[in-house]
Coordinates of C-alpha atoms in Angstrom, one line a residue:
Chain A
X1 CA -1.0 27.5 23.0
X2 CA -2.5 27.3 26.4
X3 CA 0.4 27.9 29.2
X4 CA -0.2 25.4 32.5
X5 CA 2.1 26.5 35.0
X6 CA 4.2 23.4 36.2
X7 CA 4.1 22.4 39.9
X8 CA 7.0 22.0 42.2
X9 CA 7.4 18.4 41.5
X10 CA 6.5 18.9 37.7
X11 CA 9.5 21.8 37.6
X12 CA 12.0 19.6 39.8
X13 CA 11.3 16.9 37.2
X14 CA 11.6 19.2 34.2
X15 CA 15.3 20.0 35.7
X16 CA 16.2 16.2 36.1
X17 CA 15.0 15.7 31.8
X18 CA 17.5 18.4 30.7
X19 CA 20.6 16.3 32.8
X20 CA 19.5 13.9 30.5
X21 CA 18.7 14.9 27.3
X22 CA 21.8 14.7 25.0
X23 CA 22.0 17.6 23.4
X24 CA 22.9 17.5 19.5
X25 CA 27.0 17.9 18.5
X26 CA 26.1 21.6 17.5
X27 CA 29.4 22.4 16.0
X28 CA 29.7 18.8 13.9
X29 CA 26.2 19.8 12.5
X30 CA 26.8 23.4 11.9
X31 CA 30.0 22.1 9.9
X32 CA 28.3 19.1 8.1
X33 CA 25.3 22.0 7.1
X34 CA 28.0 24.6 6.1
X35 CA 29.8 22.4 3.8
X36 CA 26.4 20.5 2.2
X37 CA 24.7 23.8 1.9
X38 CA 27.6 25.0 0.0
X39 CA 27.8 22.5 -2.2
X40 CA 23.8 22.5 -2.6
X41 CA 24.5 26.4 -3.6
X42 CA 27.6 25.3 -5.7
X43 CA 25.8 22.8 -7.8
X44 CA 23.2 25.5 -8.3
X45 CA 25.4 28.4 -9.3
X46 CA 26.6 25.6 -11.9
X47 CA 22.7 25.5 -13.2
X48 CA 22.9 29.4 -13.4
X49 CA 26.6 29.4 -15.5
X50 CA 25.4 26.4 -17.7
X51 CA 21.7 28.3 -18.6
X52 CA 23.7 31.7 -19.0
X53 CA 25.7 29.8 -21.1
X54 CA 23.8 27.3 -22.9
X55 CA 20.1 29.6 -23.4
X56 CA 22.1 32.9 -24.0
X57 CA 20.1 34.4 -21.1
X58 CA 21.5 37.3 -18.6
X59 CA 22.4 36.1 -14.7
X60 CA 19.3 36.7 -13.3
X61 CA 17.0 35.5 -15.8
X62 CA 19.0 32.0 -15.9
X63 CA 18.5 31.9 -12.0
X64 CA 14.6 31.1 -13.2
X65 CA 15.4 27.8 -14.7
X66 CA 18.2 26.5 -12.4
X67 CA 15.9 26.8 -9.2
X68 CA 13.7 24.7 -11.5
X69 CA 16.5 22.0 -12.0
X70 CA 17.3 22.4 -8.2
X71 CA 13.4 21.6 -7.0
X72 CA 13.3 18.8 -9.9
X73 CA 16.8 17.2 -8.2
X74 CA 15.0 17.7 -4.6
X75 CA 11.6 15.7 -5.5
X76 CA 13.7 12.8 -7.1
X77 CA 15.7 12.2 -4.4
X78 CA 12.9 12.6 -2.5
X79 CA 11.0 9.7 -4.4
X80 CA 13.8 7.3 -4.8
X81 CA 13.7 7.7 -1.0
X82 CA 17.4 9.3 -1.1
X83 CA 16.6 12.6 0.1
X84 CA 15.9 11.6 4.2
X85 CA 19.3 10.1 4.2
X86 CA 21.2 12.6 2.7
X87 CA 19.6 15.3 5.3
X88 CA 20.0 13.0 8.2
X89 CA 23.8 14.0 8.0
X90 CA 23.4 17.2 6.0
X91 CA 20.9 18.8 7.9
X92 CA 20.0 22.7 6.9
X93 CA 22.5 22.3 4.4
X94 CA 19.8 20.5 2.1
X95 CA 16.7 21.8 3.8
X96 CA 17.2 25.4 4.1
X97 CA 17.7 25.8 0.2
X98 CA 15.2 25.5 -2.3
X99 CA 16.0 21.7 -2.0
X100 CA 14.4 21.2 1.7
X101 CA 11.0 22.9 0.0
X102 CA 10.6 20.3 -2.7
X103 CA 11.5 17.7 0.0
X104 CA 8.9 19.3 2.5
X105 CA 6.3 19.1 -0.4
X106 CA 6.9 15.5 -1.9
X107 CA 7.5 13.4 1.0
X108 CA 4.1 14.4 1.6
X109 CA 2.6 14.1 -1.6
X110 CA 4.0 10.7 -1.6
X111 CA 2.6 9.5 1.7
X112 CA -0.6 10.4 1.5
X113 CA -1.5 9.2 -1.8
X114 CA -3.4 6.3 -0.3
X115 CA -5.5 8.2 1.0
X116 CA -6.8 9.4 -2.6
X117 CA -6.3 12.4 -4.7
X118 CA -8.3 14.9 -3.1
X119 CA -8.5 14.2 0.7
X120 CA -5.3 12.9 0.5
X121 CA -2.4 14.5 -1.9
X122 CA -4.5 17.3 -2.8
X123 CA -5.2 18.3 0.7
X124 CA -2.7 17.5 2.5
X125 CA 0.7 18.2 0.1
X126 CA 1.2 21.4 1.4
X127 CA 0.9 20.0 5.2
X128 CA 4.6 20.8 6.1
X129 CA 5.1 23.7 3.4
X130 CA 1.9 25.3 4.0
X131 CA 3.4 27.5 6.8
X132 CA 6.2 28.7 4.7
X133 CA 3.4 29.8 2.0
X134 CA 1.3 31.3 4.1
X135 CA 4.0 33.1 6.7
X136 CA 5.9 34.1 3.5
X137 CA 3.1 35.8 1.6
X138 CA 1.9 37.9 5.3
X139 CA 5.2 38.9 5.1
X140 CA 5.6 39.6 1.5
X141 CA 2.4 41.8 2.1
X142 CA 3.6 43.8 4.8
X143 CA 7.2 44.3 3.5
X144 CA 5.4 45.5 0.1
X145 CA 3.2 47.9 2.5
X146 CA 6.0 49.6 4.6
X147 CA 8.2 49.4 0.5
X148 CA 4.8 51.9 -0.8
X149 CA 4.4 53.8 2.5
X150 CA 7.9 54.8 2.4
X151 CA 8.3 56.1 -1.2
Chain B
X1 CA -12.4 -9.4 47.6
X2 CA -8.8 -11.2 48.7
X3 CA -7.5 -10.6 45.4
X4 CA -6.4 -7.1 46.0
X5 CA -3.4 -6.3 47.5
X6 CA -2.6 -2.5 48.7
X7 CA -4.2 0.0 46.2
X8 CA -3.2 -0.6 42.9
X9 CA -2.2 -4.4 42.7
X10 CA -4.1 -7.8 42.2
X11 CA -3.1 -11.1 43.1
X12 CA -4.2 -13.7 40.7
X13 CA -5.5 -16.9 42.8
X14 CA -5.7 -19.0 39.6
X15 CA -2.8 -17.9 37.3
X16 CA -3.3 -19.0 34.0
X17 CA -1.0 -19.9 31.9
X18 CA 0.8 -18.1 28.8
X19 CA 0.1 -20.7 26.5
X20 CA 1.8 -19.6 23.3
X21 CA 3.2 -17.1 21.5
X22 CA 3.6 -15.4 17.8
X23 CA 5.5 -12.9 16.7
X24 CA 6.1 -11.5 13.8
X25 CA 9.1 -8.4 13.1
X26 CA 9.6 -6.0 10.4
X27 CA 13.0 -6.3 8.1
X28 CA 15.0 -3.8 10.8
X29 CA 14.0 -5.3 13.9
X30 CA 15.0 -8.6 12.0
X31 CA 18.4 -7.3 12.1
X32 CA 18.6 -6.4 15.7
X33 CA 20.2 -9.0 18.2
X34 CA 16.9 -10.6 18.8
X35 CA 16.3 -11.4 15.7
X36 CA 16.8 -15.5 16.5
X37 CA 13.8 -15.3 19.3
X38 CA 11.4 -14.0 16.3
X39 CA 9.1 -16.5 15.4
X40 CA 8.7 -14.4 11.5
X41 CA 11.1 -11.6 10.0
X42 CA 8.5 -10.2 7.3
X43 CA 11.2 -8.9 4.2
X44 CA 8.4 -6.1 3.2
X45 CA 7.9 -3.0 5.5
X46 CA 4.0 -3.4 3.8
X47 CA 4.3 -7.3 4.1
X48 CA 2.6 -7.6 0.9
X49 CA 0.0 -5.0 1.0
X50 CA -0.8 -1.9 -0.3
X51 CA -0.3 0.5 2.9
X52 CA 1.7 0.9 5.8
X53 CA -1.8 -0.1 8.2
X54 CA -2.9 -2.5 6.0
X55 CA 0.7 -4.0 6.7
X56 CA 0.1 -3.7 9.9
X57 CA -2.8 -5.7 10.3
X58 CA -1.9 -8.6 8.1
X59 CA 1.2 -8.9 10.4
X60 CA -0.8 -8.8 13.6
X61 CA -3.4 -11.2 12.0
X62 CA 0.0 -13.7 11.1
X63 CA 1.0 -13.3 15.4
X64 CA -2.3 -14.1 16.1
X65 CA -2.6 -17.4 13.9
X66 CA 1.0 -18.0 14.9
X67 CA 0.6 -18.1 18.9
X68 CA -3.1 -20.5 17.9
X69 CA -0.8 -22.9 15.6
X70 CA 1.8 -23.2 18.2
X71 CA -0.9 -24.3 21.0
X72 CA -2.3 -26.4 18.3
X73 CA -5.6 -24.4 19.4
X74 CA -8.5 -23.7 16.6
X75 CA -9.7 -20.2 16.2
X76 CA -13.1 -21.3 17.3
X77 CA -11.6 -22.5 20.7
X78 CA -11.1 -19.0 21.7
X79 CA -13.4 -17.5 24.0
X80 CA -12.0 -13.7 23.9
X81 CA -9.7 -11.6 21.6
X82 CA -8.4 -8.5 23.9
X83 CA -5.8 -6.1 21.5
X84 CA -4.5 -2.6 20.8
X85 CA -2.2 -0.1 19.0
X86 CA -1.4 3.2 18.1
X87 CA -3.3 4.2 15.3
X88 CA -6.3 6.3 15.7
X89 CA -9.4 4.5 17.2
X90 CA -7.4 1.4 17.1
X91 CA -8.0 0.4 13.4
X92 CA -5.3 -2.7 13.6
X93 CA -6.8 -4.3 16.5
X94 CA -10.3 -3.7 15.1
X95 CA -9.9 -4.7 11.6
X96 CA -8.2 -7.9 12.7
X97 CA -10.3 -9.0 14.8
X98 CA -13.0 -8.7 12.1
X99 CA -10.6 -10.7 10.2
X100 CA -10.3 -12.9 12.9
X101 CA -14.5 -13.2 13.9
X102 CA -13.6 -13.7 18.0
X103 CA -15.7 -11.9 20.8
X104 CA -13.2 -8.9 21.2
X105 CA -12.8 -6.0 23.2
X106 CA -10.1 -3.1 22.3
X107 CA -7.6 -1.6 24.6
X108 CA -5.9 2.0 24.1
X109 CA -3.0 2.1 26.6
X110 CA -1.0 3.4 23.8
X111 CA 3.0 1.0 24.2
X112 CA 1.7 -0.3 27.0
X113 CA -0.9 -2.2 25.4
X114 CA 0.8 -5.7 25.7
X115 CA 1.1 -5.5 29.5
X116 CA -2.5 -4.0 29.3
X117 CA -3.8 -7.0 27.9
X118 CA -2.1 -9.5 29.5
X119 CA -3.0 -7.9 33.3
X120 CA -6.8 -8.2 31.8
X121 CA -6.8 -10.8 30.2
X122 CA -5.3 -12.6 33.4
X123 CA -7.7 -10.9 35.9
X124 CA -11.2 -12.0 33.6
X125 CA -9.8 -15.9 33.0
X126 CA -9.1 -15.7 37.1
X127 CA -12.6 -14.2 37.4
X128 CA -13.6 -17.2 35.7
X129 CA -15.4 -15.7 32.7
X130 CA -14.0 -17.6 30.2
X131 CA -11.5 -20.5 29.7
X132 CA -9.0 -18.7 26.8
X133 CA -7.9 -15.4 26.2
X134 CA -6.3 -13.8 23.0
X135 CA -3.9 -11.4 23.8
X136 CA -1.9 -8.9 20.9
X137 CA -0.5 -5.9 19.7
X138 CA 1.3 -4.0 17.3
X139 CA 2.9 -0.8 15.9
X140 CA 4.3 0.6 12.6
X141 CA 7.1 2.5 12.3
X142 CA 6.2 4.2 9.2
X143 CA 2.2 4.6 10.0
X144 CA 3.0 5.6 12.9
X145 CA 5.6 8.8 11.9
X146 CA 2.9 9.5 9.7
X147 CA 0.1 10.0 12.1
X148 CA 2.1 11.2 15.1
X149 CA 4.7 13.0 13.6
X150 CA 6.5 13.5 9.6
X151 CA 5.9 11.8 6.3
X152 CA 8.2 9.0 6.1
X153 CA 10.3 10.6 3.2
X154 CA 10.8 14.0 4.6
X155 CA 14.2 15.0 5.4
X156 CA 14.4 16.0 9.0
X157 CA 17.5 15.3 11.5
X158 CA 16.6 13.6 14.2
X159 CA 17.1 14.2 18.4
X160 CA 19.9 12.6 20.1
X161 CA 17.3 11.4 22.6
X162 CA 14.3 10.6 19.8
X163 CA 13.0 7.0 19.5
X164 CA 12.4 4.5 17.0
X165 CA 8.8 2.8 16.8
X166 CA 9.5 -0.6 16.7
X167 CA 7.6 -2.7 13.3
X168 CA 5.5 -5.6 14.3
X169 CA 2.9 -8.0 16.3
X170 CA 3.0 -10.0 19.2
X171 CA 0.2 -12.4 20.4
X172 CA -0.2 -14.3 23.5
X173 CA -2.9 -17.1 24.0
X174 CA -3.7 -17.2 27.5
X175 CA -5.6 -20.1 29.3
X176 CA -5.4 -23.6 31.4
X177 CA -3.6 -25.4 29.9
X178 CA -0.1 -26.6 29.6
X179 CA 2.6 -25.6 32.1
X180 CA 4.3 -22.5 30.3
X181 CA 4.6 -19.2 32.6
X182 CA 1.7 -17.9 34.4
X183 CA 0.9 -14.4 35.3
X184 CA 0.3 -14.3 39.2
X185 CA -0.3 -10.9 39.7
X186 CA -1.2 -7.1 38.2
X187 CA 0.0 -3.6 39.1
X188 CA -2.6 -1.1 37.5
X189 CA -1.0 1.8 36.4
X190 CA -2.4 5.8 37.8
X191 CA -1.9 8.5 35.0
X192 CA 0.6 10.5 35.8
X193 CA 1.8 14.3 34.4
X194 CA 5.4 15.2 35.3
X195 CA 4.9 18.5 32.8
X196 CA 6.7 16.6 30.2
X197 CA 5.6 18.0 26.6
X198 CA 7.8 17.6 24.0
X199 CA 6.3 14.8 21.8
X200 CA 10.3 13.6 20.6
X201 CA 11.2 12.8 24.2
X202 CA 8.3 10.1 24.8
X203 CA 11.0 8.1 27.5
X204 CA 11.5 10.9 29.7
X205 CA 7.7 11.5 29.6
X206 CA 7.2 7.8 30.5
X207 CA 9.7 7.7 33.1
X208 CA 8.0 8.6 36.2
X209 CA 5.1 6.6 35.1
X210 CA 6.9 3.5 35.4
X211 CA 8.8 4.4 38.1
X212 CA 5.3 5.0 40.2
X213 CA 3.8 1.4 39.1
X214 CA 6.9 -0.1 40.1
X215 CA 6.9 1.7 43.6
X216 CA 3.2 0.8 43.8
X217 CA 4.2 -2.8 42.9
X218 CA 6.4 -3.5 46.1
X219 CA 4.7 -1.5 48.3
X220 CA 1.4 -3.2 47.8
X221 CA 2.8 -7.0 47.7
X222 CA 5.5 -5.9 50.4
X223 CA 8.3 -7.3 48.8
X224 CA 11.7 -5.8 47.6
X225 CA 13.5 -6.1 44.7
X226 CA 15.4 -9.4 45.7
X227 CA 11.9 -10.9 44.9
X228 CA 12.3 -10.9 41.0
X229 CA 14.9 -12.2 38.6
X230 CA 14.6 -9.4 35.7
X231 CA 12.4 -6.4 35.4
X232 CA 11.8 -4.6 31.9
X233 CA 10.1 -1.7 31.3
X234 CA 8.5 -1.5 27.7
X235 CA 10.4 1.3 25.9
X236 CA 11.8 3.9 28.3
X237 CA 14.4 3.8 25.9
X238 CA 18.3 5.1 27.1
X239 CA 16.9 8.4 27.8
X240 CA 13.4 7.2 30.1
X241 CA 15.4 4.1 31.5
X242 CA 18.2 6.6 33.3
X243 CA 15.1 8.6 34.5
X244 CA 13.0 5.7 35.7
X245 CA 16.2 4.7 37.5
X246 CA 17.1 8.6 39.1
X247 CA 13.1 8.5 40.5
X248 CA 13.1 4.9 41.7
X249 CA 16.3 6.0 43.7
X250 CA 14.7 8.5 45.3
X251 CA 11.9 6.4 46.4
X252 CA 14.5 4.4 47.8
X253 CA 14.2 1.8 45.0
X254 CA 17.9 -0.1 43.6
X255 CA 17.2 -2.3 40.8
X256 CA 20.6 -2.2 39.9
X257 CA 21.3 -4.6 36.7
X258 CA 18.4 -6.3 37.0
X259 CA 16.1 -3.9 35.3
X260 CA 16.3 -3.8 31.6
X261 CA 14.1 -1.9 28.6
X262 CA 12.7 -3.8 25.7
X263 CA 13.2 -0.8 23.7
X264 CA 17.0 -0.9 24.4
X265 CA 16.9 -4.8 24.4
X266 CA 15.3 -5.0 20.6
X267 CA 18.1 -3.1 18.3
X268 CA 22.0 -3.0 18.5
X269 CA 22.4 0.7 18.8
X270 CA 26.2 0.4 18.0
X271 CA 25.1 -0.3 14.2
X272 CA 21.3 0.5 14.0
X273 CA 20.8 4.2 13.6
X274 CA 17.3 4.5 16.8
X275 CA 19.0 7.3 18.7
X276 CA 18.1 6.6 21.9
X277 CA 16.4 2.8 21.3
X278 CA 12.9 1.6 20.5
X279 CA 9.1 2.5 21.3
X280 CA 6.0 1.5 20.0
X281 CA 3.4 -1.5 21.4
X282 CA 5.8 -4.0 19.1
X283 CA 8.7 -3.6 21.6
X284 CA 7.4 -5.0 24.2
X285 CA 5.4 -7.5 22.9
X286 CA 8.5 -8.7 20.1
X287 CA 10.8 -8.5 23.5
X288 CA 8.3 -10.1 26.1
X289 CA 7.0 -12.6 24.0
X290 CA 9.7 -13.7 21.7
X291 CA 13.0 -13.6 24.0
X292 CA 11.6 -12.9 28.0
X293 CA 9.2 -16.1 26.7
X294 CA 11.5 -18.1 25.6
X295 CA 14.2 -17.3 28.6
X296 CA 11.9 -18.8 30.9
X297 CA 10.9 -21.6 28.8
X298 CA 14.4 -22.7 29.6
X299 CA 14.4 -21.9 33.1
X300 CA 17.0 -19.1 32.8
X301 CA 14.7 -16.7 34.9
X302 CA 11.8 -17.9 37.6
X303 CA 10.2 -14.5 38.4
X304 CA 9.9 -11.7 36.5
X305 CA 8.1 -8.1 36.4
X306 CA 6.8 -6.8 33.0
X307 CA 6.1 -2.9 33.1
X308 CA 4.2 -1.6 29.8
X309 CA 4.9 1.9 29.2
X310 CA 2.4 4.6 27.4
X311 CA 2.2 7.9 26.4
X312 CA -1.1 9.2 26.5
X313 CA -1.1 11.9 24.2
X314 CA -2.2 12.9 20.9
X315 CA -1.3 15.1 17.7
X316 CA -4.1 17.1 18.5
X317 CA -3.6 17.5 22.4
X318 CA 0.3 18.2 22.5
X319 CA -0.7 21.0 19.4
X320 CA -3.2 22.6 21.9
X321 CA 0.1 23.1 24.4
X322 CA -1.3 20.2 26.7
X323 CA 1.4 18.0 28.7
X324 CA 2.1 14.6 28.1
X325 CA 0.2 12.0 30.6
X326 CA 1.6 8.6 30.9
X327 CA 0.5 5.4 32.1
X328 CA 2.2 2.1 33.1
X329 CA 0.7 -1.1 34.0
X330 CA 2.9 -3.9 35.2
X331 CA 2.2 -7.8 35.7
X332 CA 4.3 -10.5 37.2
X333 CA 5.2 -13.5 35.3
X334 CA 6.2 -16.6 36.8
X335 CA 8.0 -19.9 35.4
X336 CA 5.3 -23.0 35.0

């Protein structure tokens, strides 16, 4: 990203935009996140008890399936058109969890279906989520590096 | 050349007249307080079609055939079709003026396409070109988000000092006829970069921009404030409209309660959820030529000062790291 050094006026400006600019009610929205995310992580530690429970399998293995459940719940909230009004008030509560990925990946799915299946979902699906994929296998690659170097 | 007055502003000698007017809202600005001064509330954010632009279009195409019916003019009686919008390389305008089959040239001025268009249109009927102008616009909140910013499902809070983009059309028929309003004179808007870049904060980007046309407007006519009933910027919103206000101060400018926004003016912010108010082309025109129209229809204002506000940018400059320009173009409306 190019940096253009503002002028005097430009910077004196810049000054006068932050007066103005609302900032958002941090602690109300760091509240509303804490107590959604919970939830969001409560309704999925249910998933984990009931798999446990239900398929016989240990802890971690049920953890497989009730992610599954979790991104199924996240896309069909997402396509009833439910999901952006529950994170208007939850915020990271629902997008930081496995929830916000599904969300990041349908919404887009969804809207650029008219545009056809390959120049449209196919390409451009991953538009928002692409980042996370990408950043998160560089860093799965280096993490794995410095994990062999070290042993 | 007696038309031009200072550097920026033209006087029209033979002010035509703002003949009619359509417009046509989306189901949320037909629950705004405005809603009565809306010539069509369209229940369907796709009003009947398949996609959001395609939505677009057919409600820019009913604003158009609206303002014609109201004249009682026939398509073929129009000598020029002048419109814009948002989406990239103007596709609403375009596609409807295929639809429509007129002699058409497209604007981009981004939202301030409506004042745009009117200021042109005024100055080529004056320059005696042709006898009747077709003047519109429109935006779509959801194309719009799409193009500029999220999908329209995805889950993101929104700024305190965001906008909404305003869903509709507005279409002016401009000519010689009749004794409606006339537009007697146009500001030009300069391009101007107060460093501004963050894409959410599109008032405060606008701000100085409208705030420089509206100087240039008084200085170049020589007249002060007292001159005009009502002055509204296109959609400043609460954010751009304090900021517009702070610079016009400066220049030694009070406006005081006679300067409103259209994208304030178009939703009740008490009970519609727009953060800071409306943007888009739509707020404007649904604003100018539904309620400002109508107001001095009935003679409740004489002289008023329309100021279309623009952001220049676009996905692919503000991703580079560029600034925002804005532009702002204002004309002056009169009561027939």
């Amino acid at each position: 990203m190019a940096k253009k050094k503002l002028n005097p006026k430009q910077e004196k400006y810049q000054q006068k935009v932050k007066k103005y600019e609302s900032k958002p009610a941090l602690f109300k929205n760091a509240f509303q996140a804490f107590v959604s995310g919970g939830l969001v992580c409560l309704i999925g530690q249910g998933f984990i008890d009931f798999y446990a429970a239900v398929m016989n399998l240990p802890k971690k293995e049920a953890s497989n399936p009730a992610v599954a459940t979790m991104i199924l719940i996240g896309a069909l909230l997402t396509a009833f058109g439910v999901f952006d009004k529950l994170a208007a008030y939850a915020g990271a509560g629902l997008s930081v969890p496995v929830t916000g990925f599904a969300n990041s990946v349908v919404s887009a799915g969804l809207e650029f279906k008219e545009e056809g299946l390959v120049q449209g979902v196919g390409a451009k699906i991953f538009s928002l989520a692409g980042p996370v994929i990408t950043f998160g296998v560089v860093t799965a690659f280096f993490v794995g590096l410095i994990h062999a170097l070290i042993r | 050349m007696g038309k031009k007055a200072g550097k920026q502003t033209f006087e029209i000698s033979n002010p035509p007249t703002i003949i009619s007017t359509g417009t046509v809202a989306g189901p949320f600005e037909g629950q705004g307080p405005l809603a009565s001064d809306l010539d069509v509330i369209v229940s369907d954010i796709r009003d009947g079609q398949t996609t959001y632009e395609q939505g677009e279009r057919s409600m820019l195409t009913k604003a158009c055939r609206l303002a014609l019916d109201h004249a009682s003019h026939s398509i073929s009686e129009v000598d020029l079709f002048l419109a814009g919008d948002l989406l990239n390389q103007i596709i609403s305008s375009s596609f409807t003026a295929a639809t429509l089959g007129l002699p058409y040239l497209g604007l981009y001025g981004a939202c301030s396409a409506m004042a745009e268009g009117l200021g042109l249109g005024a100055m080529i009927l004056d320059g005696g070109f042709v006898g009747s102008v077709l003047v519109a616009t429109s935006s779509h909140n959801s194309a719009t988000e799409r193009q500029y910013r999220y999908p329209t499902e995805y889950g993101g809070q929104r700024r305190p000092y965001q906008q909404w983009t305003v869903t509709g059309a507005g279409a002016a028929l401009l000519g010689y006829t009749g004794s409606g309003p006339r537009i007697t004179a146009v500001t030009v808007g300069k391009v101007i970069d107060m460093g501004c870049k963050d894409p959410l904060n599109m008032g405060a980007a606008m701000a100085p921009a409208a705030a420089d046309t509206i100087a240039a407007y008084f200085s170049d006519t020589k007249s002060d404030p007292s001159s005009l009933d009502l002055i509204f910027t296109g959609d400043l919103g609460e954010v751009g409209l304090n900021l517009c206000r702070e610079e016009l101060a400066e220049a030694g400018i009070e406006l005081g309660d006679k300067l409103h926004d259209c994208g304030l003016m178009i939703y009740d912010r008490t009970k519609q959820d727009v953060h800071a108010g409306g943007s888009g082309c739509a707020a404007s025109a649904l604003v100018f030529l539904g309620h400002v129209y109508k107001g001095l229809q009935k003679k409740e204002m004489n002289r008023v000062l329309l100021i279309g506000t623009g952001s220049l940018h676009s996905p692919t400059s503000y991703m580079q790291g560029e600034n925002i320009p804005c532009i702002a173009h204002a004309v002056r409306i009169e009561r027939g």
